PDB file of C-alpha atoms in Angstrom:
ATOM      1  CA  UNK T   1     -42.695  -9.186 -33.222  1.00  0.00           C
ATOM      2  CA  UNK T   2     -39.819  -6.949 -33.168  1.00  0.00           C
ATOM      3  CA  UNK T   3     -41.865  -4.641 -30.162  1.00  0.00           C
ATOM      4  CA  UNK T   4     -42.251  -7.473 -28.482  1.00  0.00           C
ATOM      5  CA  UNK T   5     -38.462  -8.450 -28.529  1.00  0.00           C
ATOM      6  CA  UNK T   6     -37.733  -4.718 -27.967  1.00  0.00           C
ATOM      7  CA  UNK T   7     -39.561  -4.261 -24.662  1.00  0.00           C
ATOM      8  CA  UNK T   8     -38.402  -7.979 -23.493  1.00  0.00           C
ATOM      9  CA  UNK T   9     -34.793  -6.671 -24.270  1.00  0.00           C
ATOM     10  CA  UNK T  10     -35.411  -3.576 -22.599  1.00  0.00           C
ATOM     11  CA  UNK T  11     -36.696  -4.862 -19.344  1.00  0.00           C
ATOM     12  CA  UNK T  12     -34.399  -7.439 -18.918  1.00  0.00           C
ATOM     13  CA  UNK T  13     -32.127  -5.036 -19.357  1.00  0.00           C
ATOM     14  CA  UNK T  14     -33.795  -3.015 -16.978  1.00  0.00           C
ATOM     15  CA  UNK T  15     -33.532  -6.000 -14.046  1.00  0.00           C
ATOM     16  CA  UNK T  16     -30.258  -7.253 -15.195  1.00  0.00           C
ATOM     17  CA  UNK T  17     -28.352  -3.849 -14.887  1.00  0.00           C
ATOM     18  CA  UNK T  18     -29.194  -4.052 -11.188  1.00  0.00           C
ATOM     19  CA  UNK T  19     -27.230  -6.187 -10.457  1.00  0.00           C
ATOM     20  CA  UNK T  20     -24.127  -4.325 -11.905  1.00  0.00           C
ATOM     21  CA  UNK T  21     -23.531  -2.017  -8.589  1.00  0.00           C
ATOM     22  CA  UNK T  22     -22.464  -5.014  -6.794  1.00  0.00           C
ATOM     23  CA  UNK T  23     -20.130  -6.378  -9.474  1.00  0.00           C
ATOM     24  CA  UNK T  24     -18.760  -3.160  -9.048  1.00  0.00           C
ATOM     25  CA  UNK T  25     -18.784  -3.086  -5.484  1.00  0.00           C
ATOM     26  CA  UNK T  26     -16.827  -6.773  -5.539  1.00  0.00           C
ATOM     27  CA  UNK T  27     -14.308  -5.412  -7.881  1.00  0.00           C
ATOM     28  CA  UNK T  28     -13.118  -2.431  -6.105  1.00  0.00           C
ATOM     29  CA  UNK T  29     -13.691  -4.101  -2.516  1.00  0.00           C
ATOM     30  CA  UNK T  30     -11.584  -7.202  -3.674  1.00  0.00           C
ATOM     31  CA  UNK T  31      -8.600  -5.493  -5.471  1.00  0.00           C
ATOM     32  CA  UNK T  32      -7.287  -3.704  -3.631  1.00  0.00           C
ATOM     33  CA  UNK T  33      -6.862  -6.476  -1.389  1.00  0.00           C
ATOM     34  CA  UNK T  34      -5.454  -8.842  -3.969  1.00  0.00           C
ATOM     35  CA  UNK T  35      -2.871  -6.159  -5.177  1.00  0.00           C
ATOM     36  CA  UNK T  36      -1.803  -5.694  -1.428  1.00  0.00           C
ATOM     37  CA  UNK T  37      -1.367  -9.574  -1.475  1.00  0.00           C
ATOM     38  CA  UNK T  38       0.537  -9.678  -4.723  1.00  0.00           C
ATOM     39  CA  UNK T  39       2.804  -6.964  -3.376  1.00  0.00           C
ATOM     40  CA  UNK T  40       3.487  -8.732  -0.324  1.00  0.00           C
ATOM     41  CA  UNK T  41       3.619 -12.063  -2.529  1.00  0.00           C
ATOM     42  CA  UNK T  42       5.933 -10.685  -5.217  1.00  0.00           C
ATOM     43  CA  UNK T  43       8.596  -8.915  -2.987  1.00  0.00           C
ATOM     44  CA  UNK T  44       8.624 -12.581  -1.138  1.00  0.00           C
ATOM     45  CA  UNK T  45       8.756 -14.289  -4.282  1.00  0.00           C
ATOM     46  CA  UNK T  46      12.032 -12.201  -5.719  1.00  0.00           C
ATOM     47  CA  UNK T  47      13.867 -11.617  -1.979  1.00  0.00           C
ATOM     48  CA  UNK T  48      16.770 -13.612  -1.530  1.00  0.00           C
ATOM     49  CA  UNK T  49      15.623 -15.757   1.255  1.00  0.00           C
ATOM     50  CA  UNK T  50      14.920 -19.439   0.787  1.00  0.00           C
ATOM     51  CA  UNK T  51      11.609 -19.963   2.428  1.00  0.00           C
ATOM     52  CA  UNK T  52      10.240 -16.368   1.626  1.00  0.00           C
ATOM     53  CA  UNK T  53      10.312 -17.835  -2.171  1.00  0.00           C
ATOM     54  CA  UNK T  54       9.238 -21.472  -1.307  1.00  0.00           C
ATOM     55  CA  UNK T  55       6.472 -19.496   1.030  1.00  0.00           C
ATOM     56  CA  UNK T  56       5.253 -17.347  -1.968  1.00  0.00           C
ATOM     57  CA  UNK T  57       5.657 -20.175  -4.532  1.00  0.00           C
ATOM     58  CA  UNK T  58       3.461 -22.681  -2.365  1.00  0.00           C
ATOM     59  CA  UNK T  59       0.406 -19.818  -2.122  1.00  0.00           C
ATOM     60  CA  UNK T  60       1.227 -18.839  -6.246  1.00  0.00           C
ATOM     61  CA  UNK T  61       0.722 -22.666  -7.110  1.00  0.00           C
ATOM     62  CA  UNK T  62      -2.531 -23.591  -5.049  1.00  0.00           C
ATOM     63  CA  UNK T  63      -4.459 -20.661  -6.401  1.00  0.00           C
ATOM     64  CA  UNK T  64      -3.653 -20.785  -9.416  1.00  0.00           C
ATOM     65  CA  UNK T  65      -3.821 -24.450 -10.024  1.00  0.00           C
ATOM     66  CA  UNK T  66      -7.788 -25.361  -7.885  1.00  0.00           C
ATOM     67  CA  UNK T  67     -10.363 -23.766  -9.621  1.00  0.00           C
ATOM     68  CA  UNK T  68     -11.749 -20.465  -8.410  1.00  0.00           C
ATOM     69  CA  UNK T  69     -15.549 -21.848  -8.114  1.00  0.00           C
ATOM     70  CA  UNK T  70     -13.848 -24.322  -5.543  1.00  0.00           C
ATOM     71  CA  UNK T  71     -12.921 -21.250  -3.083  1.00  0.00           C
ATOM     72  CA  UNK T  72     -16.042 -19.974  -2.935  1.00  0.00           C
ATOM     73  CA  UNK T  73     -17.521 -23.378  -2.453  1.00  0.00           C
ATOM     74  CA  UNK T  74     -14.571 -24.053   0.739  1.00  0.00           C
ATOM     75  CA  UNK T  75     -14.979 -20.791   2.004  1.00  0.00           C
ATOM     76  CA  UNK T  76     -18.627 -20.491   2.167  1.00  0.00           C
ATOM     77  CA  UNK T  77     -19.056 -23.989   3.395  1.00  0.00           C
ATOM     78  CA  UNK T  78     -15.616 -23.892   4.898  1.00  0.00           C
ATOM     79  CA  UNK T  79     -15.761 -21.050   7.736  1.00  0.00           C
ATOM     80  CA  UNK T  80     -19.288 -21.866   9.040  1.00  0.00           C
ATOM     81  CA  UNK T  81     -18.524 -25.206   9.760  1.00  0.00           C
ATOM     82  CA  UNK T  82     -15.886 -23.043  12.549  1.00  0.00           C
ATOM     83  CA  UNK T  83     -18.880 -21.168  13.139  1.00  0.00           C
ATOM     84  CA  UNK T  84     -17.691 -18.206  11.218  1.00  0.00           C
ATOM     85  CA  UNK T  85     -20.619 -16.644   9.196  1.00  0.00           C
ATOM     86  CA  UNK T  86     -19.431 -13.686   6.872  1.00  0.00           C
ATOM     87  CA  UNK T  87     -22.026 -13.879   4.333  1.00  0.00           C
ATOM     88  CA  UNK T  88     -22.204 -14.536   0.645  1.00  0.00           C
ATOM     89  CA  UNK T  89     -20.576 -10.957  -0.023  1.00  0.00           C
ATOM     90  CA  UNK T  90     -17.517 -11.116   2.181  1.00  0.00           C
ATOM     91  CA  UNK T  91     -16.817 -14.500   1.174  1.00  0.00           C
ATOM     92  CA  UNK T  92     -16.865 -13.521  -2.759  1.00  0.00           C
ATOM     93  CA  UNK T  93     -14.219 -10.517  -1.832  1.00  0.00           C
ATOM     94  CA  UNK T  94     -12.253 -12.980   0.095  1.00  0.00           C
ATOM     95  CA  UNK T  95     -12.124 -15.490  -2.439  1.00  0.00           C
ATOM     96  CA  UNK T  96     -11.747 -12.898  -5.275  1.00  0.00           C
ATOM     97  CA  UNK T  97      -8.624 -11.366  -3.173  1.00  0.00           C
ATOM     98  CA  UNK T  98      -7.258 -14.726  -2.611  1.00  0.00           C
ATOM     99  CA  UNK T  99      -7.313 -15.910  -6.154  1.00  0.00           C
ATOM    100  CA  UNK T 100      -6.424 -13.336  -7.842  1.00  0.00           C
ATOM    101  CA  UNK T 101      -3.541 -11.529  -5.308  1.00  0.00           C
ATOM    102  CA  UNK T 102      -1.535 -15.122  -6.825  1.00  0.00           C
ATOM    103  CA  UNK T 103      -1.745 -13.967 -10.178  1.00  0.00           C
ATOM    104  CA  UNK T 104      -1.074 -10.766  -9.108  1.00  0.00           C
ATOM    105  CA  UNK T 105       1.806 -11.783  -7.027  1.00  0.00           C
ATOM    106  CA  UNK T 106       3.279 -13.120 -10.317  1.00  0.00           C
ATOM    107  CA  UNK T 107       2.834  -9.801 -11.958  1.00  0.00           C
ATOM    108  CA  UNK T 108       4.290  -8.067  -9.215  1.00  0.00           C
ATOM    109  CA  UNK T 109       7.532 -10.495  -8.603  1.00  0.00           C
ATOM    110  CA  UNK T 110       8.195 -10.294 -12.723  1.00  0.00           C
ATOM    111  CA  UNK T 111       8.324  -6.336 -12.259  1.00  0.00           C
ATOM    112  CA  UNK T 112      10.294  -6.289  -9.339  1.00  0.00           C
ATOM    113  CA  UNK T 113      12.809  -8.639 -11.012  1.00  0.00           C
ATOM    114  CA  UNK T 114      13.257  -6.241 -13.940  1.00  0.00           C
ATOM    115  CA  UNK T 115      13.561  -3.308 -11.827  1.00  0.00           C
ATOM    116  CA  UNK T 116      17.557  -1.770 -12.126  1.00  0.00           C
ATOM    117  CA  UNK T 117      19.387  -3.506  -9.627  1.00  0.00           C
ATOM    118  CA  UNK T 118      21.854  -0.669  -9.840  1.00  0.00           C
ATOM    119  CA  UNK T 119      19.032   1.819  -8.108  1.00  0.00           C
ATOM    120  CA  UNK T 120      18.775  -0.678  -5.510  1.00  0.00           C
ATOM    121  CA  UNK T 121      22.454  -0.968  -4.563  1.00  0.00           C
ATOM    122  CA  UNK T 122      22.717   2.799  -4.765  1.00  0.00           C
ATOM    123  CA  UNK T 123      20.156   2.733  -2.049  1.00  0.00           C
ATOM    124  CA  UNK T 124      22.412   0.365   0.025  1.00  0.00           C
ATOM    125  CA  UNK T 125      25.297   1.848   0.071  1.00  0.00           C
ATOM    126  CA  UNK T 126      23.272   5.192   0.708  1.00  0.00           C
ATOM    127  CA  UNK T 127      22.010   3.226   3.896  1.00  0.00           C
ATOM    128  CA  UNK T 128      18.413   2.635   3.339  1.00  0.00           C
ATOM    129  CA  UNK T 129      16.777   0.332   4.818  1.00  0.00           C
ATOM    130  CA  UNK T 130      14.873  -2.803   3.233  1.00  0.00           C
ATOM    131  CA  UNK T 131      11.880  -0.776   4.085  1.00  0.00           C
ATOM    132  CA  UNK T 132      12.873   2.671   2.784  1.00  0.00           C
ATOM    133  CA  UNK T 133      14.092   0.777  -0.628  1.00  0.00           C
ATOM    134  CA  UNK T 134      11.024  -0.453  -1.115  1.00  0.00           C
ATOM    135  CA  UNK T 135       8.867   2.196  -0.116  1.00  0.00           C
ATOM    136  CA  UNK T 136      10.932   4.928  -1.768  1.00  0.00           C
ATOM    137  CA  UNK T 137      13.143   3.637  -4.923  1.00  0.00           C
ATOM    138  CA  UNK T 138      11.964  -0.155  -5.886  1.00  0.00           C
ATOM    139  CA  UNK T 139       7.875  -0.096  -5.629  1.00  0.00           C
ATOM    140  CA  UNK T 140       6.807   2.717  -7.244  1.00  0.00           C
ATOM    141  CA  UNK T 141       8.281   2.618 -10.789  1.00  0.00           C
ATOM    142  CA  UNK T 142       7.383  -0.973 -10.609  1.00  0.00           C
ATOM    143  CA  UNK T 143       3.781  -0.417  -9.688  1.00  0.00           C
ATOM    144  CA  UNK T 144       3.911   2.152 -12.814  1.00  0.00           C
ATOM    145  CA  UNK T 145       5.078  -0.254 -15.305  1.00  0.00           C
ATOM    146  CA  UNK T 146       2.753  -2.852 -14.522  1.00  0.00           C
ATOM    147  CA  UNK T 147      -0.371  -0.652 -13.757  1.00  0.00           C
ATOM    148  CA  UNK T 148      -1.585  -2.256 -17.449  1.00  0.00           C
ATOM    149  CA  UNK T 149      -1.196  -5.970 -16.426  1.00  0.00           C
ATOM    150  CA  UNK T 150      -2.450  -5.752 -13.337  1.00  0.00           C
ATOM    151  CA  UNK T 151      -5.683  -3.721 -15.036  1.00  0.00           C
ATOM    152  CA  UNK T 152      -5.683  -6.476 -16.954  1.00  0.00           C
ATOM    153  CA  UNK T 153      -6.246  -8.883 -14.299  1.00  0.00           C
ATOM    154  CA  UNK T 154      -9.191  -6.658 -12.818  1.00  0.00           C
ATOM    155  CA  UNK T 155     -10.792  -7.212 -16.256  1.00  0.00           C
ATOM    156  CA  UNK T 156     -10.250 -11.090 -15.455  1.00  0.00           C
ATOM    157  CA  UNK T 157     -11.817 -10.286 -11.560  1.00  0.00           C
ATOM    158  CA  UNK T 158     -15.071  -9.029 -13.301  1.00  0.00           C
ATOM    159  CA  UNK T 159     -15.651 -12.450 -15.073  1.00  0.00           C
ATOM    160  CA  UNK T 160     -15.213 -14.244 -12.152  1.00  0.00           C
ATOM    161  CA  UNK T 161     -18.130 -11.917 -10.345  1.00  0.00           C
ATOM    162  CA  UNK T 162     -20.265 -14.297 -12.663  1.00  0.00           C
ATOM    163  CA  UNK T 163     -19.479 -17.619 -10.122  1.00  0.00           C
ATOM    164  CA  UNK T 164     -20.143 -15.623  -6.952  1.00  0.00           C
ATOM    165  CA  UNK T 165     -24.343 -16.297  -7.714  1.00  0.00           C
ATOM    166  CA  UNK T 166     -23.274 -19.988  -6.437  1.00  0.00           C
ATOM    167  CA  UNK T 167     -23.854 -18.582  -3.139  1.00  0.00           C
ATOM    168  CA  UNK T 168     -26.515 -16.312  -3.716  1.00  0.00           C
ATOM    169  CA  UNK T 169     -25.535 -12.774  -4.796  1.00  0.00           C
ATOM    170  CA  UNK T 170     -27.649 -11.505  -7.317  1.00  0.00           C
ATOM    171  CA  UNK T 171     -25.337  -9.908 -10.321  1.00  0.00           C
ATOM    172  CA  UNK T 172     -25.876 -10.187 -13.720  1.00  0.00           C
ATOM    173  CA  UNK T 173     -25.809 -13.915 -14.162  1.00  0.00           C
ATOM    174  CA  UNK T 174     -28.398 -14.599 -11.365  1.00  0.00           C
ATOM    175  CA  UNK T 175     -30.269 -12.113 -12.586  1.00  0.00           C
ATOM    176  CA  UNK T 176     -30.153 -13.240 -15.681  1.00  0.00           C
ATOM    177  CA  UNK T 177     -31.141 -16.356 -14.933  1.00  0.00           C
ATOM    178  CA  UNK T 178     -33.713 -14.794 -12.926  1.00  0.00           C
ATOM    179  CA  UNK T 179     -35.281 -13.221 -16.077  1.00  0.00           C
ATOM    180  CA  UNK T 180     -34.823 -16.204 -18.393  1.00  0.00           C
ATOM    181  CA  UNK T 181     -37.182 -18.345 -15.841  1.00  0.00           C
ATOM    182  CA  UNK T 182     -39.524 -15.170 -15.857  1.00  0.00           C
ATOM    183  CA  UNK T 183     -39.309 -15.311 -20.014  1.00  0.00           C
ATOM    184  CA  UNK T 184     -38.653 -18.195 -21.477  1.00  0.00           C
ATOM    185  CA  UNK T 185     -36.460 -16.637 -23.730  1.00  0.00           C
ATOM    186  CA  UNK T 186     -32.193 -17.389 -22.446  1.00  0.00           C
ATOM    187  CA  UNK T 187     -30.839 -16.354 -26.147  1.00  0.00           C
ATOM    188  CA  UNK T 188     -31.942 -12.850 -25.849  1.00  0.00           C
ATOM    189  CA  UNK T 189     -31.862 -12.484 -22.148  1.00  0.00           C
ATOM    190  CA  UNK T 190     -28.054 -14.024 -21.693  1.00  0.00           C
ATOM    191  CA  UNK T 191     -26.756 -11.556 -24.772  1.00  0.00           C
ATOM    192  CA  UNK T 192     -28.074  -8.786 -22.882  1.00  0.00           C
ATOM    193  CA  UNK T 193     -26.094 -10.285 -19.922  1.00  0.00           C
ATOM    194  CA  UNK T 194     -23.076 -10.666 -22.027  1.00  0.00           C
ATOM    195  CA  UNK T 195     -23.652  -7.130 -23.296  1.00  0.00           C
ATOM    196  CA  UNK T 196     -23.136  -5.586 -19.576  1.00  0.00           C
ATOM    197  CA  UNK T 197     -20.196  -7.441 -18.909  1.00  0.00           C
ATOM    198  CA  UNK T 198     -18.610  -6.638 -22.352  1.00  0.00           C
ATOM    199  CA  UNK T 199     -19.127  -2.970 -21.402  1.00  0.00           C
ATOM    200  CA  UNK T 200     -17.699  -3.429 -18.171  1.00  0.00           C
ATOM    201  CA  UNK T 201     -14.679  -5.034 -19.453  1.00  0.00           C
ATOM    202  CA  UNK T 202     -14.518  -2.569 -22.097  1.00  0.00           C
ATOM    203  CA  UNK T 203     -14.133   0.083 -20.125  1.00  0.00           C
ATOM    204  CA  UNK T 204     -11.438  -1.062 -18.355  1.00  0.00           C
ATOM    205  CA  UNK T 205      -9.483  -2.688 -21.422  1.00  0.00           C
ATOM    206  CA  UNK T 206      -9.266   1.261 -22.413  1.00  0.00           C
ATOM    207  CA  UNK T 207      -8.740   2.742 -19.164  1.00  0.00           C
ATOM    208  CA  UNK T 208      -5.608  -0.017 -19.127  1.00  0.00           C
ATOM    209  CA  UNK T 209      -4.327   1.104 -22.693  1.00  0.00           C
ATOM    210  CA  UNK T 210      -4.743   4.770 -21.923  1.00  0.00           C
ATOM    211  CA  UNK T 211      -2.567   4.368 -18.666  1.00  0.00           C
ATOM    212  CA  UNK T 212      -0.187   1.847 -20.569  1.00  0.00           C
ATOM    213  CA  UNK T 213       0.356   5.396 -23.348  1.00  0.00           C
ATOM    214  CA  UNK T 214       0.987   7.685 -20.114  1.00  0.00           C
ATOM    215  CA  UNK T 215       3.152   5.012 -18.512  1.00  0.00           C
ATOM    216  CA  UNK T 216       5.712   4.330 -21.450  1.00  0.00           C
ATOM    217  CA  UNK T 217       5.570   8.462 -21.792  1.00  0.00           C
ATOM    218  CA  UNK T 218       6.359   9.270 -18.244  1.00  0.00           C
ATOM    219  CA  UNK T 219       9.479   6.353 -18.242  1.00  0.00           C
ATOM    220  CA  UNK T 220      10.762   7.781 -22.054  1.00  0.00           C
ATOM    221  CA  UNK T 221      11.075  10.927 -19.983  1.00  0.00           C
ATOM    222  CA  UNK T 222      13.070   9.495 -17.360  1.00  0.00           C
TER     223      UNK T 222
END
């Protein structure tokens, strides 16, 4: 009995861990994206114009209040229907990007509003520009001290990789699934799925905490 669990465990795992490229491949492809959103997001959501805030509020509140199964659903079904076909892998990046650059944008506007406003008026009346301040004093200690959260939040984009099979990308929940209808047996095949994605997660929860260490050591310095 317990060979016969071992090998089922092992070739599930086999099947199912083929799918983890392309989780991989949606993570990296979609962040990026989302943290250039929640840059552009954040420094409109903590500027001192008016609609720049009401602008960054409006995108902050509808992602973060429809449920991110419903994006996929509107942009898969959505675009088409303007006879736009980007395929089931574009439109889980896009949907990843768009969901999570709001919570992002959050994480980004909370940063920039406890960066040292004296830095920033030192760069006025030194004549930079709103450009050069942001490029050269104002983003990149606040990218540093939120490097954790926002490595948090890519932890967060890898569960979400287990809605985009709604449209047909095989990861490790379609696969999974795959494999249960192949077995019979979803207890052991959906622990091995929750296995991989622990791992995955993992991983990143201690790439976060070692950059959180080198982050608080590098700003004690300064």
């Amino acid at each position: 009995m317990s060979v016969m669990i071992f090998s089922l465990v092992y070739d599930a795992a086999t099947l199912i861990l083929s799918g983890m490229p392309i989780v991989i491949v949606l993570i990296v492809s979609a962040f990026f994206p989302a943290l250039a959103l929640g840059v552009m997001g954040g420094v409109m959501g903590s500027s001192s114009s008016r609609v720049l805030r009401f602008i960054a509020a409006i995108y902050v509140y509808i992602f973060r209040s429809v449920p991110f199964l419903m994006f996929i659903f509107l942009i898969y079904y959505g675009l088409p229907y303007y006879d736009i076909d980007i395929g089931p892998v574009s439109t889980a990046i896009i949907a990843l990007a768009l969901s999570h650059g709001a919570y992002m944008t959050e994480i980004v506007r909370g940063g920039l509003l406890g960066f040292d406003k004296g830095q920033n008026e030192a760069a006025i009346a030194l004549g930079f520009t709103l450009t050069q301040r942001l490029r050269d004093i104002v983003l990149p200690p606040t990218l540093m001290a939120i490097i954790p959260s926002l490595l948090g939040q890519a932890i967060l984009m890898v569960k979400d990789t287990s809605l985009v099979s709604v449209v047909g990308i095989s990861e490790l929940t379609r696969l999974g699934r795959e494999v249960v209808i192949r077995t019979n047996e979803p207890f052991v095949v959906f622990t091995v799925v929750a296995a991989a994605y622990f791992v995955l997660c993992f991983g990143l929860e201690l790439m976060a905490r070692r950059l959180e260490t080198r982050v608080r050591g590098i700003m004690s310095r300064q």
